[in-house]
Amino acid sequence: MLRGRESLVRLVGKRRRFLPNRLSLLSSPVENTLNLCSGEDFKPLPVVKTPDAHKDGETETSSSGKYVTCPVCSSRVNGEDSIINSHLDACLSRGTKRKLTQSSLLQLNFYSRPKVQHHSHVLKFEKNESSVGPDDGPVDIVHRLPKDASYNENDKIKCGSLEECAMQPQRDCLLDTLHNSERTNGATEIYSPMNKGATSGMVTTTKDDLSGMILETFIVGRKFSDEKELNLGACISLERDPTNVKDPNAIKVISEDSGCCKMLGFLPRELAKFLSPLIGKYCLSFKGFVTTAPRSSVDVVPIEVMCDNINLLNEKIFDVEFKNLWTSIQQVIDSMKNFTPNALKYQKNFCLLIQEVLQGYSHLLSDDENHFLDLFSSLSDDNQRLFIRLYMRKGPWFRMSSTSYKEVLDSKQAVKELSEAGYLCCFDTNEADNTDMIQILNLLTVSELREVMCMLKKNCSSSMRKDDLVASLLAPYEDGLCPLLPDLILGKIGICVRLSSKAELLIWRAERLFFLNGEQDLSAFLLVDMGIVKYPTYSCIISDQIFLDRNDLLAYEEAIEVAQLIDEALDEDNKMVLRCVSVANSRVKPNQCTTSESVPFFSFFTASWIYSKVLSLGVSFLERENRYNDAVLLLKRLLSCNTPDGRRGYWTLRLSIDLEHLGYPSESLSVAENGLLDPWVRAGSRMALQRRILRLGKPPRRWKTPSFAESIKRKITEVHVQGRPLNRETGMKSRFYGESGEQCSVEQLALEYYNGEGGGWLGVHSESGIWLTIFGLLMWDVIFSDVPNVFRTKFQTAPLDFGTDSFYLLRQNSIESQLLKIQDGMGEEILITSWESHKGTACSGVNWDRHSLAELRAAVTCIGGPCMASLCRHLAQDYRSWSSGMPDLLLWRFNSEYSGEAKLVEVKGPRDRLSEQQRAWLLLLMDCGFITEICKITPMPKSA
């Protein structure tokens, strides 16, 4: 893998289905300051239009705020005057004919006028106007812009009735398929248990009916309970909790066994909403028992309850309100028979995410975007659940005839209402393009594809695979020879939907703002609910905003798109890679800082930071292609634009190496010498530059011996161990036979040697893992201390400044205080306390499963306080530089019960050599007082 790609992949996270700025990024002219096209003028790449981009009224995400459609080539272009003019000049110079619908070059909103007149934008509707009942007539709302239309937040999209749409060759109304059964042509009916659920429970209205009526429900919120263990048949009662700050209708479940009045949890909120008034206003009391014992202390617990004082009530209290409440209770109970409350946590989690974003980041969203996200909370449960389910699936298209969820009672109605609200789009035969057609065809089964082939009177061999069938159907459609294909497919597939591009864009943005990274998504909630991941406890103290304004956010998102584009293109499209590198090179700015100067680590959320990562990857790509001139230009650009940056050491080293490749040893030496004056050049990169200076700076190029020469040339103790090799092939990982005759790695062979004739050492092969675990445990309270702005969500395993210089500077007093305790010999005590208090809690660098507490205690005890404190200080000051490259083996042996000694060993096979980072670590550890060695495994002679 190219250097920097893994980091870029983590930054991008889950790839987006569509990129709203793809067209502008690939079609807009870019100032070519690099020779990335082998002497040719840099021209925009030919753009294949993404089907999702700029449809459905999605929001523009350009940092400039406006994008327009070119009247010549129909590409999306940045709205700045200079870019528009340059793009038009390039298009017109190619001789392309201008569209007759163009009114003026000075108008920004170029687009062809639609034939159908439209009215009422979907997002401006009032709830009571847009709600359509199941018996209502066809809906006259379309949620697609014309194919070449631009979208503005205040635009109003209008559409005629279905009768007008029907006059077109192919109907283009979105909801047509929902109301015309002849279009489905016998497609499977969507599963909907609505009628069954509505009639399964009897609505009780009299005292006799209520007497003895059993309500089957669950105990939830077990983590708040006083009693953690429950047995089958345990007696319970219900009690209102009107002081509950989260829900005034909350109902507690109380234990009645042995006179114990401990709280066992709560009733589900949906049920408590209607049952609480009955208990409060009508003085009903309920008792029951546990029907199934829970397997864990946080599981929902099935129970049965009944009213035990119904006979004492007067028949007159059964008024209309009482009857309505009891009817609602019966409906809730019926719906709970199909799924437990835990099955709906994803809905609550999703709504929580949306609300948190609206509360904390509404200033970064337009009024239309705020309204669109806020609208989600007013949707019905069915609508919310169906949308979330589809959002979490791969897609992009979903065949509703084969999609059903038991918690969604009426999928057809949900699709209809979500489409009206702009969250879903149905497959539209009038708008289908080639990409849509490929995706829709792949939803059909092989037998259905063959049926379509027969209907078109095409030869269909029984040996044809699905890909061949799809290709055979698609080819004539692309050539315009089969215009009826979309209608035939729709007849087979029935209702087919996808998320609207606007909904997908805004939910992606909400996830990004909520988690502040691309690696976490809604599954983070699920992992917590299932008890798989437990996040640490800390305080979120927010005093500064990460993004100062909307433009900063949009520029950041656009930079992420460039990062995704280059990652997608690396394995197959070199021209696209060069295009992305050129875009990043043109947009990264010298010393650009758009965030608060008091919070320097917010620079990770700027567009320039992402573009610098793209350029770093571009350097590796160009070096792989032996294009060292271009790589040198990129490296100089990076070094001039990113002054305070921990990556400067790597960039300086690569610049020096590439200059030597080009035959400029003097310039290479000067770069290395200047790099040593840079305070951001550290650890292995600094060591590598020093070694280059000693090699390149020989007389007559340099006569003076550098002051660091003696330190660099220090000898590291070497031990040679012979082993019986399993393989001797170059390029393969070395494997040997151990003492027991079984196959083992060079590290395991070294452990056997040190445990035996090497001195009776115990130890582990851990590299950096055990050290980062020890550091995390010893410094736990410091890492999660109350520091402003470093904790923004409840899903962090480390503060945002972890690995930056700010981490030590903002906590210097507490860090030094903790290091003093470690130096005085309290390390083992701190380690034990931290392990017992936080075991299983996620923390960056801490691996709870790989090492036992006994191993960690032995390591800390034998290393000793001074050495351990020195090592922790280096990690606290520069975690990023020192968190990798540590020696392979950590060995220890006890001299007495409470003292011992430790040794660190770097193991090298027959064809391995030390990296500069490893050499830097060994010399640093020697300075800290550690015993260090290099163990070289050599194969026995073949004659032996």
mmCIF file of C-alpha atoms in Angstrom, residues 301-523:
data_model
loop_
_atom_site.group_PDB
_atom_site.id
_atom_site.type_symbol
_atom_site.label_atom_id
_atom_site.label_comp_id
_atom_site.label_asym_id
_atom_site.label_seq_id
_atom_site.Cartn_x
_atom_site.Cartn_y
_atom_site.Cartn_z
ATOM 1 C CA VAL A 301 -37.592 -8.514 30.820
ATOM 2 C CA PRO A 302 -40.975 -9.863 29.612
ATOM 3 C CA ILE A 303 -43.730 -9.359 32.216
ATOM 4 C CA GLU A 304 -47.494 -9.676 32.542
ATOM 5 C CA VAL A 305 -49.535 -7.126 34.522
ATOM 6 C CA MET A 306 -53.229 -6.629 35.251
ATOM 7 C CA CYS A 307 -55.403 -4.083 37.016
ATOM 8 C CA ASP A 308 -56.078 -5.280 40.580
ATOM 9 C CA ASN A 309 -58.620 -2.654 41.727
ATOM 10 C CA ILE A 310 -60.987 -2.478 38.769
ATOM 11 C CA ASN A 311 -63.912 -3.794 40.849
ATOM 12 C CA LEU A 312 -63.668 -0.821 43.187
ATOM 13 C CA LEU A 313 -64.208 1.683 40.384
ATOM 14 C CA ASN A 314 -67.502 3.284 39.442
ATOM 15 C CA GLU A 315 -68.892 2.396 36.022
ATOM 16 C CA LYS A 316 -69.365 6.117 35.317
ATOM 17 C CA ILE A 317 -65.650 6.789 35.063
ATOM 18 C CA PHE A 318 -65.501 4.912 31.762
ATOM 19 C CA ASP A 319 -65.802 8.095 29.703
ATOM 20 C CA VAL A 320 -64.559 8.781 26.158
ATOM 21 C CA GLU A 321 -61.068 9.724 27.328
ATOM 22 C CA PHE A 322 -60.771 6.501 29.315
ATOM 23 C CA LYS A 323 -61.882 4.427 26.362
ATOM 24 C CA ASN A 324 -59.449 6.183 24.020
ATOM 25 C CA LEU A 325 -56.550 5.634 26.406
ATOM 26 C CA TRP A 326 -57.369 1.970 26.807
ATOM 27 C CA THR A 327 -57.706 1.562 23.026
ATOM 28 C CA SER A 328 -54.264 3.109 22.562
ATOM 29 C CA ILE A 329 -52.832 0.791 25.219
ATOM 30 C CA GLN A 330 -54.243 -2.223 23.398
ATOM 31 C CA GLN A 331 -52.711 -1.054 20.119
ATOM 32 C CA VAL A 332 -49.301 -0.549 21.736
ATOM 33 C CA ILE A 333 -49.487 -3.993 23.344
ATOM 34 C CA ASP A 334 -50.377 -5.558 19.992
ATOM 35 C CA SER A 335 -47.464 -3.882 18.257
ATOM 36 C CA MET A 336 -45.083 -5.068 20.995
ATOM 37 C CA LYS A 337 -46.010 -8.683 20.302
ATOM 38 C CA ASN A 338 -44.034 -8.462 17.068
ATOM 39 C CA PHE A 339 -40.820 -6.954 18.454
ATOM 40 C CA THR A 340 -39.187 -6.061 21.754
ATOM 41 C CA PRO A 341 -38.334 -2.461 22.734
ATOM 42 C CA ASN A 342 -34.652 -3.234 22.109
ATOM 43 C CA ALA A 343 -35.492 -3.822 18.457
ATOM 44 C CA LEU A 344 -36.459 -0.156 18.134
ATOM 45 C CA LYS A 345 -33.410 1.367 19.759
ATOM 46 C CA TYR A 346 -31.975 2.172 16.361
ATOM 47 C CA GLN A 347 -34.878 4.581 15.829
ATOM 48 C CA LYS A 348 -34.263 6.390 19.112
ATOM 49 C CA ASN A 349 -30.525 6.514 18.448
ATOM 50 C CA PHE A 350 -31.035 7.985 14.994
ATOM 51 C CA CYS A 351 -33.437 10.632 16.298
ATOM 52 C CA LEU A 352 -30.970 11.463 19.071
ATOM 53 C CA LEU A 353 -28.214 11.980 16.511
ATOM 54 C CA ILE A 354 -30.384 14.313 14.434
ATOM 55 C CA GLN A 355 -31.489 16.336 17.455
ATOM 56 C CA GLU A 356 -27.924 16.700 18.761
ATOM 57 C CA VAL A 357 -26.784 18.026 15.390
ATOM 58 C CA LEU A 358 -29.693 20.455 15.176
ATOM 59 C CA GLN A 359 -28.912 21.758 18.661
ATOM 60 C CA GLY A 360 -25.146 22.028 18.285
ATOM 61 C CA TYR A 361 -24.556 22.762 14.611
ATOM 62 C CA SER A 362 -27.664 24.498 13.301
ATOM 63 C CA HIS A 363 -25.559 27.579 12.453
ATOM 64 C CA LEU A 364 -23.715 25.497 9.847
ATOM 65 C CA LEU A 365 -26.921 24.452 8.085
ATOM 66 C CA SER A 366 -29.173 26.524 5.864
ATOM 67 C CA ASP A 367 -32.757 27.206 6.907
ATOM 68 C CA ASP A 368 -33.942 24.633 4.393
ATOM 69 C CA GLU A 369 -31.523 21.996 5.730
ATOM 70 C CA ASN A 370 -32.535 22.686 9.329
ATOM 71 C CA HIS A 371 -36.173 22.354 8.353
ATOM 72 C CA PHE A 372 -35.539 19.139 6.427
ATOM 73 C CA LEU A 373 -33.737 17.469 9.345
ATOM 74 C CA ASP A 374 -36.219 18.779 11.899
ATOM 75 C CA LEU A 375 -39.049 17.390 9.765
ATOM 76 C CA PHE A 376 -37.808 13.878 10.470
ATOM 77 C CA SER A 377 -38.946 14.030 14.104
ATOM 78 C CA SER A 378 -42.520 14.765 12.999
ATOM 79 C CA LEU A 379 -42.685 11.723 10.705
ATOM 80 C CA SER A 380 -44.645 8.706 11.874
ATOM 81 C CA ASP A 381 -42.883 5.735 13.450
ATOM 82 C CA ASP A 382 -43.359 3.678 10.283
ATOM 83 C CA ASN A 383 -41.781 6.398 8.155
ATOM 84 C CA GLN A 384 -38.821 6.844 10.470
ATOM 85 C CA ARG A 385 -38.138 3.136 10.816
ATOM 86 C CA LEU A 386 -38.332 2.408 7.100
ATOM 87 C CA PHE A 387 -36.036 5.306 6.209
ATOM 88 C CA ILE A 388 -33.436 4.345 8.827
ATOM 89 C CA ARG A 389 -33.532 0.710 7.737
ATOM 90 C CA LEU A 390 -32.936 1.678 4.111
ATOM 91 C CA TYR A 391 -30.251 4.208 5.016
ATOM 92 C CA MET A 392 -28.263 1.550 6.856
ATOM 93 C CA ARG A 393 -28.380 -0.818 3.866
ATOM 94 C CA LYS A 394 -26.029 -0.785 0.911
ATOM 95 C CA GLY A 395 -28.494 0.040 -1.879
ATOM 96 C CA PRO A 396 -28.763 2.319 -3.689
ATOM 97 C CA TRP A 397 -32.055 0.862 -5.030
ATOM 98 C CA PHE A 398 -34.438 -1.256 -2.964
ATOM 99 C CA ARG A 399 -37.138 -3.521 -4.297
ATOM 100 C CA MET A 400 -40.068 -3.028 -1.966
ATOM 101 C CA SER A 401 -41.860 -6.228 -2.977
ATOM 102 C CA SER A 402 -39.044 -8.186 -1.338
ATOM 103 C CA THR A 403 -38.406 -5.731 1.506
ATOM 104 C CA SER A 404 -40.401 -5.908 4.724
ATOM 105 C CA TYR A 405 -39.706 -5.197 8.363
ATOM 106 C CA LYS A 406 -41.966 -6.430 11.115
ATOM 107 C CA GLU A 407 -41.756 -3.124 12.991
ATOM 108 C CA VAL A 408 -42.987 -1.232 9.893
ATOM 109 C CA LEU A 409 -46.707 -1.904 9.856
ATOM 110 C CA ASP A 410 -47.541 -0.353 6.479
ATOM 111 C CA SER A 411 -44.543 -0.180 4.144
ATOM 112 C CA LYS A 412 -46.550 1.073 1.172
ATOM 113 C CA GLN A 413 -47.933 4.050 3.064
ATOM 114 C CA ALA A 414 -44.497 4.760 4.520
ATOM 115 C CA VAL A 415 -42.937 4.840 1.039
ATOM 116 C CA LYS A 416 -45.656 7.199 -0.117
ATOM 117 C CA GLU A 417 -45.233 9.638 2.767
ATOM 118 C CA LEU A 418 -41.431 9.527 2.724
ATOM 119 C CA SER A 419 -41.541 10.306 -0.993
ATOM 120 C CA GLU A 420 -43.821 13.273 -0.356
ATOM 121 C CA ALA A 421 -41.436 14.533 2.315
ATOM 122 C CA GLY A 422 -38.455 14.254 -0.023
ATOM 123 C CA TYR A 423 -36.660 11.448 1.808
ATOM 124 C CA LEU A 424 -37.199 8.742 -0.824
ATOM 125 C CA CYS A 425 -37.368 8.627 -4.614
ATOM 126 C CA CYS A 426 -39.090 5.979 -6.667
ATOM 127 C CA PHE A 427 -37.721 4.549 -9.879
ATOM 128 C CA ASP A 428 -38.890 6.884 -12.612
ATOM 129 C CA THR A 429 -38.896 5.498 -16.154
ATOM 130 C CA ASN A 430 -38.705 8.995 -17.623
ATOM 131 C CA GLU A 431 -35.601 9.915 -15.614
ATOM 132 C CA ALA A 432 -33.742 6.596 -15.753
ATOM 133 C CA ASP A 433 -30.174 6.777 -17.035
ATOM 134 C CA ASN A 434 -27.700 4.018 -17.764
ATOM 135 C CA THR A 435 -26.401 3.793 -14.207
ATOM 136 C CA ASP A 436 -29.934 3.533 -12.828
ATOM 137 C CA MET A 437 -30.784 0.880 -15.386
ATOM 138 C CA ILE A 438 -27.770 -1.260 -14.485
ATOM 139 C CA GLN A 439 -28.616 -1.087 -10.790
ATOM 140 C CA ILE A 440 -32.309 -1.826 -11.358
ATOM 141 C CA LEU A 441 -31.599 -4.729 -13.711
ATOM 142 C CA ASN A 442 -29.383 -6.308 -11.069
ATOM 143 C CA LEU A 443 -32.347 -6.329 -8.682
ATOM 144 C CA LEU A 444 -34.168 -8.760 -10.963
ATOM 145 C CA THR A 445 -33.699 -12.478 -10.581
ATOM 146 C CA VAL A 446 -32.254 -14.578 -13.417
ATOM 147 C CA SER A 447 -35.691 -15.993 -14.248
ATOM 148 C CA GLU A 448 -37.201 -12.503 -14.374
ATOM 149 C CA LEU A 449 -34.417 -11.299 -16.639
ATOM 150 C CA ARG A 450 -35.097 -14.196 -18.989
ATOM 151 C CA GLU A 451 -38.806 -13.351 -19.010
ATOM 152 C CA VAL A 452 -37.980 -9.786 -20.026
ATOM 153 C CA MET A 453 -35.706 -11.151 -22.762
ATOM 154 C CA CYS A 454 -38.562 -13.296 -24.052
ATOM 155 C CA MET A 455 -40.970 -10.353 -24.005
ATOM 156 C CA LEU A 456 -38.488 -8.446 -26.166
ATOM 157 C CA LYS A 457 -38.168 -11.526 -28.421
ATOM 158 C CA LYS A 458 -34.470 -11.863 -27.796
ATOM 159 C CA ASN A 459 -32.571 -15.118 -27.811
ATOM 160 C CA CYS A 460 -31.898 -16.303 -24.266
ATOM 161 C CA SER A 461 -29.658 -19.281 -23.676
ATOM 162 C CA SER A 462 -30.154 -21.242 -20.473
ATOM 163 C CA SER A 463 -26.398 -21.072 -19.928
ATOM 164 C CA MET A 464 -26.315 -17.264 -19.827
ATOM 165 C CA ARG A 465 -25.266 -15.816 -16.492
ATOM 166 C CA LYS A 466 -26.904 -12.865 -14.818
ATOM 167 C CA ASP A 467 -24.181 -10.426 -15.934
ATOM 168 C CA ASP A 468 -24.618 -11.592 -19.531
ATOM 169 C CA LEU A 469 -28.383 -11.151 -19.348
ATOM 170 C CA VAL A 470 -28.020 -7.637 -17.939
ATOM 171 C CA ALA A 471 -25.524 -6.714 -20.651
ATOM 172 C CA SER A 472 -27.780 -8.111 -23.380
ATOM 173 C CA LEU A 473 -30.708 -6.015 -22.169
ATOM 174 C CA LEU A 474 -28.695 -2.868 -21.545
ATOM 175 C CA ALA A 475 -26.895 -2.704 -24.899
ATOM 176 C CA PRO A 476 -29.986 -2.014 -27.096
ATOM 177 C CA TYR A 477 -31.357 0.392 -24.484
ATOM 178 C CA GLU A 478 -28.164 2.453 -24.572
ATOM 179 C CA ASP A 479 -28.346 2.491 -28.375
ATOM 180 C CA GLY A 480 -31.940 3.751 -28.235
ATOM 181 C CA LEU A 481 -33.334 0.607 -29.799
ATOM 182 C CA CYS A 482 -35.384 -0.476 -26.792
ATOM 183 C CA PRO A 483 -37.148 2.541 -25.207
ATOM 184 C CA LEU A 484 -39.789 0.329 -23.550
ATOM 185 C CA LEU A 485 -37.256 -1.529 -21.403
ATOM 186 C CA PRO A 486 -37.766 0.655 -18.281
ATOM 187 C CA ASP A 487 -41.523 0.066 -18.391
ATOM 188 C CA LEU A 488 -41.056 -3.682 -18.780
ATOM 189 C CA ILE A 489 -38.645 -3.755 -15.859
ATOM 190 C CA LEU A 490 -40.996 -1.695 -13.698
ATOM 191 C CA GLY A 491 -43.763 -4.147 -14.487
ATOM 192 C CA LYS A 492 -41.642 -6.973 -13.139
ATOM 193 C CA ILE A 493 -40.007 -5.269 -10.216
ATOM 194 C CA GLY A 494 -42.913 -3.255 -8.824
ATOM 195 C CA ILE A 495 -42.192 -0.354 -6.508
ATOM 196 C CA CYS A 496 -38.466 0.412 -6.371
ATOM 197 C CA VAL A 497 -37.071 3.209 -4.209
ATOM 198 C CA ARG A 498 -33.815 4.802 -3.166
ATOM 199 C CA LEU A 499 -32.853 7.526 -0.743
ATOM 200 C CA SER A 500 -33.068 10.991 -2.200
ATOM 201 C CA SER A 501 -29.685 12.569 -2.749
ATOM 202 C CA LYS A 502 -30.638 15.445 -0.469
ATOM 203 C CA ALA A 503 -31.566 13.120 2.389
ATOM 204 C CA GLU A 504 -28.415 11.070 1.943
ATOM 205 C CA LEU A 505 -26.211 14.154 1.825
ATOM 206 C CA LEU A 506 -27.694 15.724 4.957
ATOM 207 C CA ILE A 507 -27.724 12.514 6.996
ATOM 208 C CA TRP A 508 -24.098 11.883 6.023
ATOM 209 C CA ARG A 509 -23.294 15.437 7.116
ATOM 210 C CA ALA A 510 -25.158 14.920 10.384
ATOM 211 C CA GLU A 511 -23.186 11.724 11.097
ATOM 212 C CA ARG A 512 -19.921 13.489 10.305
ATOM 213 C CA LEU A 513 -20.732 16.398 12.613
ATOM 214 C CA PHE A 514 -21.923 14.092 15.383
ATOM 215 C CA PHE A 515 -18.950 11.690 15.400
ATOM 216 C CA LEU A 516 -16.343 14.093 13.918
ATOM 217 C CA ASN A 517 -14.770 11.268 11.905
ATOM 218 C CA GLY A 518 -15.549 8.968 9.020
ATOM 219 C CA GLU A 519 -14.974 5.676 10.807
ATOM 220 C CA GLN A 520 -17.971 5.765 13.159
ATOM 221 C CA ASP A 521 -21.606 5.647 12.125
ATOM 222 C CA LEU A 522 -24.935 4.512 13.563
ATOM 223 C CA SER A 523 -23.438 1.111 14.361
#
